[in-house]
Amino acid sequence: MAKPVSIEVWNPNGKYRVVSTKPMPGTRWINLLIEQDCRVEICTQKKTILSVEDIIALIGDKCDGVIGQLTEDWGETLFAALSRAGGKAFSNMAVGYNNVDVNAANKYGIAVGNTPGVLTETTAELAASLSLAAARRIVEADEFMRAGLYDGWLPNLFVGNLLKGQTVGVIGAGRIGSAYARMMVEGFKMNLIYYDLYQATRLEKFVTAYGQFLKANGEQPVTWKRASSMDEVLREADVISLHPVLDKTTYHLINKERLATMKKEAILVNCSRGPVIDEVALVEHLKQNPMFRVGLDVFEVTELGFSSFKHISTQDRATSCPKLTREWPIYDNSCCIRMSLT
């Protein structure tokens, strides 16, 4: 039996009851709902991830719609509960919806919304930041300085990887993957190899045009290549960034066998979903390959983060930050807000 949940109520006399399982930034989204005569109830429970039982208690006997989070398991049980309460809509505050059983939603006649495109550039910037931090060993060096261990320059102290002229590999060249690729190609003059089921024509044209610009100015032009397989990207790239959706085909996409095909000094970045990487295999690979580095903002078990990495000595070569560092004030952009609410 779930404990009673604490809530904050806006527009208590509203005709429609809409529940948000977490407080969200700003108040514009609340005002938009109030304009539509909604009573808005926001769960203020100090718990990172609500259980299914918690959410059922939050839905109660009457609920017209719910705004939920990607960390919640929106399957048969929750959609059945929402349907019993008269619910007609569920909005997932995320680009992806791997946590949502769309078939179950359809079964109960509940419309599902998500927020595609809202965090394209910010997530791409975060992936680029993790790539740079891993390549230049920024986290290690910062910890070294803060610990008071620096007593003078040494030729081999925290020597990192040069990105210019190297190859960046992108697995999943959709909105975020393509934005990341453009940043790395234009920002660091890296060559591109990518794998996607669909041809990224706009990305290819961008790299071609930038390569021509560099050549016209007497510099080495950048190049692009569409790989015939994901394994080709893993073999050839110096920096690999993962941007696939998470489903049955991409669960543990990066496993022991595929890690073994990568360059010994490669950098692996994941800003997609944690279970895309087999973390047990990743830790073992880090232990056996001292030059290999990773940048992560997602983990198999989100609330554990690096604590799920049992071998502590690997962490100095693993750069991380919580997913929330992708966020930007979307509540300042009404177009983005309306996408998530409609």
PDB file of C-alpha atoms in Angstrom, residues 169-172 193-197 225-236:
ATOM      1  CA  GLY A 169      31.506   8.263 -34.998  1.00  0.00           C
ATOM      2  CA  VAL A 170      27.778   8.720 -34.506  1.00  0.00           C
ATOM      3  CA  ILE A 171      25.375   5.843 -34.023  1.00  0.00           C
ATOM      4  CA  GLY A 172      21.901   7.201 -34.626  1.00  0.00           C
ATOM      5  CA  ILE A 193      31.530   8.327 -39.871  1.00  0.00           C
ATOM      6  CA  TYR A 194      27.936   7.572 -38.983  1.00  0.00           C
ATOM      7  CA  TYR A 195      25.481   4.699 -38.947  1.00  0.00           C
ATOM      8  CA  ASP A 196      21.737   5.096 -39.238  1.00  0.00           C
ATOM      9  CA  LEU A 197      18.970   3.139 -40.902  1.00  0.00           C
ATOM     10  CA  LYS A 225      31.213   8.404 -44.537  1.00  0.00           C
ATOM     11  CA  ARG A 226      27.968   6.524 -44.038  1.00  0.00           C
ATOM     12  CA  ALA A 227      28.934   3.173 -42.552  1.00  0.00           C
ATOM     13  CA  SER A 228      27.300  -0.025 -43.741  1.00  0.00           C
ATOM     14  CA  SER A 229      27.144  -1.325 -40.171  1.00  0.00           C
ATOM     15  CA  MET A 230      27.424  -0.104 -36.609  1.00  0.00           C
ATOM     16  CA  ASP A 231      30.490  -2.292 -36.127  1.00  0.00           C
ATOM     17  CA  GLU A 232      32.267  -0.331 -38.859  1.00  0.00           C
ATOM     18  CA  VAL A 233      31.770   2.856 -36.833  1.00  0.00           C
ATOM     19  CA  LEU A 234      33.084   1.211 -33.674  1.00  0.00           C
ATOM     20  CA  ARG A 235      36.218  -0.018 -35.449  1.00  0.00           C
ATOM     21  CA  GLU A 236      37.113   3.217 -37.217  1.00  0.00           C
TER      22      GLU A 236
END
